[in-house]
Short mmCIF file of N, CA and C in Angstrom, two decimals:
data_model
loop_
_atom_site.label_atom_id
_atom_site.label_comp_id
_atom_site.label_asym_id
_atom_site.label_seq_id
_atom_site.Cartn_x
_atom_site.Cartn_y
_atom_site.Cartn_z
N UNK A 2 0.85 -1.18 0.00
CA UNK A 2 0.00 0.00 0.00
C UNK A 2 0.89 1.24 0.00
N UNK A 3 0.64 2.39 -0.93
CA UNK A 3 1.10 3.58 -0.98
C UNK A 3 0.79 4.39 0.43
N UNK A 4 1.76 4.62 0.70
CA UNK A 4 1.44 5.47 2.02
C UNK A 4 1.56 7.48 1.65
N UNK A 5 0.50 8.21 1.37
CA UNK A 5 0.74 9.48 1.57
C UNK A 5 0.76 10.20 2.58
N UNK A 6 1.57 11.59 2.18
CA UNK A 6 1.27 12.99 3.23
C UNK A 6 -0.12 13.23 3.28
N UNK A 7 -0.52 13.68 4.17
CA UNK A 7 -2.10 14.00 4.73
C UNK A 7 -2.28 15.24 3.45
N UNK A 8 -1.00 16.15 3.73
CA UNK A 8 -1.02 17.35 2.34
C UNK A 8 -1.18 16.95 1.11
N UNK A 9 -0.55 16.03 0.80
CA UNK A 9 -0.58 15.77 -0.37
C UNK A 9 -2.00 15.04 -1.12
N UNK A 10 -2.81 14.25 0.08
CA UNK A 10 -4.25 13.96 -0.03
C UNK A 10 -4.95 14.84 -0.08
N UNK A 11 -4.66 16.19 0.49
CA UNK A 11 -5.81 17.18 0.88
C UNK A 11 -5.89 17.83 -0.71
N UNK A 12 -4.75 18.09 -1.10
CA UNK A 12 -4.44 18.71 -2.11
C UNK A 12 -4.86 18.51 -3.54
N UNK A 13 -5.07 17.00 -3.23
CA UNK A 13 -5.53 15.95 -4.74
C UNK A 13 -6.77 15.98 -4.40
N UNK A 14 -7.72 15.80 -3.17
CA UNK A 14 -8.53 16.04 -2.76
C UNK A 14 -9.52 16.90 -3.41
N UNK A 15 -9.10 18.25 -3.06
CA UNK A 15 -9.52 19.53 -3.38
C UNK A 15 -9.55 20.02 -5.09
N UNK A 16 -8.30 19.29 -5.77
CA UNK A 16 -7.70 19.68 -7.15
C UNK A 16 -9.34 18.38 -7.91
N UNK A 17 -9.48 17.35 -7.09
CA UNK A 17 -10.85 16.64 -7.61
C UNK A 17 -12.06 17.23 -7.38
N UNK A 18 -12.52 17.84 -6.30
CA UNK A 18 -13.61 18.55 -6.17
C UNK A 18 -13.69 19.27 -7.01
N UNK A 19 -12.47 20.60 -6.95
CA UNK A 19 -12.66 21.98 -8.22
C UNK A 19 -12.90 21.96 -9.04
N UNK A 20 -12.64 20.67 -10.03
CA UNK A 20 -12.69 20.36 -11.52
C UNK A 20 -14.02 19.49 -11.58
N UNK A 21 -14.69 19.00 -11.06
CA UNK A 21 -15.99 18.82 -10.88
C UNK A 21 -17.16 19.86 -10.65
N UNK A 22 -17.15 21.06 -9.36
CA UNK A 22 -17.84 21.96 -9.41
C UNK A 22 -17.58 22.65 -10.40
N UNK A 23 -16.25 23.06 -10.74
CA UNK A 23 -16.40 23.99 -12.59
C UNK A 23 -17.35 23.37 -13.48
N UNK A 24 -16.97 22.06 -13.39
CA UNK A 24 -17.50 21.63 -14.63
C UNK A 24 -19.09 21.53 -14.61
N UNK A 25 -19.53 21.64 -13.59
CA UNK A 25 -20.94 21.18 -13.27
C UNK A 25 -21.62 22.97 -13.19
N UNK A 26 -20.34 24.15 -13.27
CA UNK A 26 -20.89 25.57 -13.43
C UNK A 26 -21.41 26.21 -11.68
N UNK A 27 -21.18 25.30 -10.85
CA UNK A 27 -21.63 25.56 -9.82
C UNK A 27 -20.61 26.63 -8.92
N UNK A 28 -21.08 27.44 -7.79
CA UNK A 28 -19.80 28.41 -7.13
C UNK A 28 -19.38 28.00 -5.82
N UNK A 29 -18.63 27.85 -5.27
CA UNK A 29 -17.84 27.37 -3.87
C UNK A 29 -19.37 27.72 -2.52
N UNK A 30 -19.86 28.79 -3.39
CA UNK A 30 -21.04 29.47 -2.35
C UNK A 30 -22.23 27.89 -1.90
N UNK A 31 -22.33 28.02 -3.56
CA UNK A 31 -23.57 26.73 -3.77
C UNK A 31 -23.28 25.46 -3.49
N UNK A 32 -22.53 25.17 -3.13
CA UNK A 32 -21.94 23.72 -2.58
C UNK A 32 -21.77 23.88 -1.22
N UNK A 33 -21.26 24.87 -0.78
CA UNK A 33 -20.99 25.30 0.36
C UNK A 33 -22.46 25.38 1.30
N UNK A 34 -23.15 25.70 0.90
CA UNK A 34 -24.80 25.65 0.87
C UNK A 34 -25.35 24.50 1.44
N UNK A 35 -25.21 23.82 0.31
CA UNK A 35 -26.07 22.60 0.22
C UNK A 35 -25.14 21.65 1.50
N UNK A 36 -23.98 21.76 1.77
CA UNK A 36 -23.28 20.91 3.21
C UNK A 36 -23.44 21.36 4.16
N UNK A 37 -23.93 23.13 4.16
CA UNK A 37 -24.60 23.46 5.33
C UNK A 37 -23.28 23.92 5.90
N UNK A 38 -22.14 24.86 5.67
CA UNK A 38 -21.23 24.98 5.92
C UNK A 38 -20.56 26.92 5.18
N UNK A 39 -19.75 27.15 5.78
CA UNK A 39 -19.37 28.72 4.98
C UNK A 39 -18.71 28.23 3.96
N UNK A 40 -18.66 29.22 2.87
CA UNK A 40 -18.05 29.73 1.86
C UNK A 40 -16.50 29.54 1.68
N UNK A 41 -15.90 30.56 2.64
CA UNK A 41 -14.46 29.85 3.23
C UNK A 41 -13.87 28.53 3.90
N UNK A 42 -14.86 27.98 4.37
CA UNK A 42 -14.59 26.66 5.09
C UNK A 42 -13.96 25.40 3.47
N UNK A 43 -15.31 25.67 2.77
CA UNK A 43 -15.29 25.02 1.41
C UNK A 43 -13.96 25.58 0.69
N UNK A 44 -13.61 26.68 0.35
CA UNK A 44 -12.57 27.19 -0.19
C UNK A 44 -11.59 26.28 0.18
N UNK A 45 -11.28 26.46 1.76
CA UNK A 45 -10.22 25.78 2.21
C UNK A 45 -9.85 24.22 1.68
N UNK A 46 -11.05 23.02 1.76
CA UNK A 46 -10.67 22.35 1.21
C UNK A 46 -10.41 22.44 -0.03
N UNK A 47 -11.25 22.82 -1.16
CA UNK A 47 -10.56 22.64 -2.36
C UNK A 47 -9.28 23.52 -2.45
N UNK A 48 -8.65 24.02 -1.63
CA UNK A 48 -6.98 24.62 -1.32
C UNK A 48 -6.64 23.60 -0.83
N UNK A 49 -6.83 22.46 -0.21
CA UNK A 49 -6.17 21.52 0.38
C UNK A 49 -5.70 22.15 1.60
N UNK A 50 -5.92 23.25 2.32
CA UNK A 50 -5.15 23.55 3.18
C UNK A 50 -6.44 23.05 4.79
N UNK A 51 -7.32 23.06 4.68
CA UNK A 51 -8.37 22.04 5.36
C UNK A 51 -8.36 20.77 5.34
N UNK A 52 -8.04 19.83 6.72
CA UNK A 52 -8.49 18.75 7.11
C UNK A 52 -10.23 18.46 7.43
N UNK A 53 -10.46 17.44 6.88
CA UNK A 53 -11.72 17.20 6.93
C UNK A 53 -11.81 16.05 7.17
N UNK A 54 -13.48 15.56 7.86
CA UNK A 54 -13.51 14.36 8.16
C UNK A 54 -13.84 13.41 6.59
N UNK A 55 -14.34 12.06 6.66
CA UNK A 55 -14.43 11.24 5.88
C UNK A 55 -16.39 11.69 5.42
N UNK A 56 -16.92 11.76 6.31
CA UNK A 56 -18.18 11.78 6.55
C UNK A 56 -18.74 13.11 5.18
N UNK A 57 -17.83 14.15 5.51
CA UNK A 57 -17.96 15.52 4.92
C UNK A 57 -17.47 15.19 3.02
N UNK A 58 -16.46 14.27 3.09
CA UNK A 58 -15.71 14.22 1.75
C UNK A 58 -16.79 13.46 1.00
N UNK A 59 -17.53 12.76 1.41
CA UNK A 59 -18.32 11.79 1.01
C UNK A 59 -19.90 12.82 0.46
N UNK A 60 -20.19 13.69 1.81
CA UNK A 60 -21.23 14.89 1.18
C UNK A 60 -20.69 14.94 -0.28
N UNK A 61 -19.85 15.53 -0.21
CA UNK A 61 -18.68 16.56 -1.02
C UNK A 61 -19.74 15.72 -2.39
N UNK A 62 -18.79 14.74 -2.35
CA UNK A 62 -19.04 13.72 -3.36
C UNK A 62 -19.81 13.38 -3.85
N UNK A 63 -21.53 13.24 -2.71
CA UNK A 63 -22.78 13.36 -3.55
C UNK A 63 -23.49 14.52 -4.25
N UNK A 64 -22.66 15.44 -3.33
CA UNK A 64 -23.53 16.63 -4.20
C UNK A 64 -22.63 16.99 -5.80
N UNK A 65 -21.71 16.57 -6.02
CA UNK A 65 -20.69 16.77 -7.50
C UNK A 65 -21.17 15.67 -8.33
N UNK A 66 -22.07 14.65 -7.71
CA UNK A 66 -21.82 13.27 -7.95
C UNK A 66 -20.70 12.75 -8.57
N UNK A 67 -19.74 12.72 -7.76
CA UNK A 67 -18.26 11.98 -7.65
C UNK A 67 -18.47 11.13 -7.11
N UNK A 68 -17.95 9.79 -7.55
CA UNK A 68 -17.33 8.45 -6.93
C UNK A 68 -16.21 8.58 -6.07
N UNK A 69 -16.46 9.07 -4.78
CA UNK A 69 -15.00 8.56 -3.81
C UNK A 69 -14.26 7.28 -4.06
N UNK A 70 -14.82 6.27 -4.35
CA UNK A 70 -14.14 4.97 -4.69
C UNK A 70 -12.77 5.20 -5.37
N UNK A 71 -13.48 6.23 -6.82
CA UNK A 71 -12.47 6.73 -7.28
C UNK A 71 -11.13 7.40 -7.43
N UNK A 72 -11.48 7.87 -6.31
CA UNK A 72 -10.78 8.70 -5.90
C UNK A 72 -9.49 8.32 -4.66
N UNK A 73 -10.61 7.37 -4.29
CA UNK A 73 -9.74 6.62 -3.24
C UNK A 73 -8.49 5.52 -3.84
N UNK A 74 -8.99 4.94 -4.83
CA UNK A 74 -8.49 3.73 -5.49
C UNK A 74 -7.14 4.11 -5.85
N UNK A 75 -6.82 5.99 -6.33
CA UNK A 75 -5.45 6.25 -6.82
C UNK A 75 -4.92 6.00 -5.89
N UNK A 76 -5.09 6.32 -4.47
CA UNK A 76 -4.00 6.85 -3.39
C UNK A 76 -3.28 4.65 -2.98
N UNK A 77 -4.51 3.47 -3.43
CA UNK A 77 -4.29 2.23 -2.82
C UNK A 77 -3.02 1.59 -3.70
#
């Protein structure tokens, strides 16, 4: 098993979310929204510079409809 930096997850993390909400036309506001969470909080993760739980990445994920699996599967 590949073992990463927590940074370096947060970072790939966030670089997967962004390119999903672009693409879907949506704003950091409106996602931010719908998790019930600020504006900046959301920023932060897709900066990677936010730790987050598993529970939250998984929101993340239904509202982009992203496959975490996916996402998970690079880092195994």
């Amino acid at each position: 098993m590949k073992i990463i930096e927590n940074s370096e997850c947060q970072t790939a993390f966030g670089d997967y979310i962004k390119n999903a909400r672009e693409g879907k036309n949506l704003t950091q506001t409106e996602v931010a929204e719908q998790l019930g969470i600020g504006q900046s909080y959301y920023s932060r993760i897709e900066n990677g510079t936010r730790n987050l739980d598993f529970v939250v990445a998984i929101k993340i994920c239904a509202i982009l409809e992203l496959d975490i699996q996916t996402f998970i599967a690079r880092y195994l």
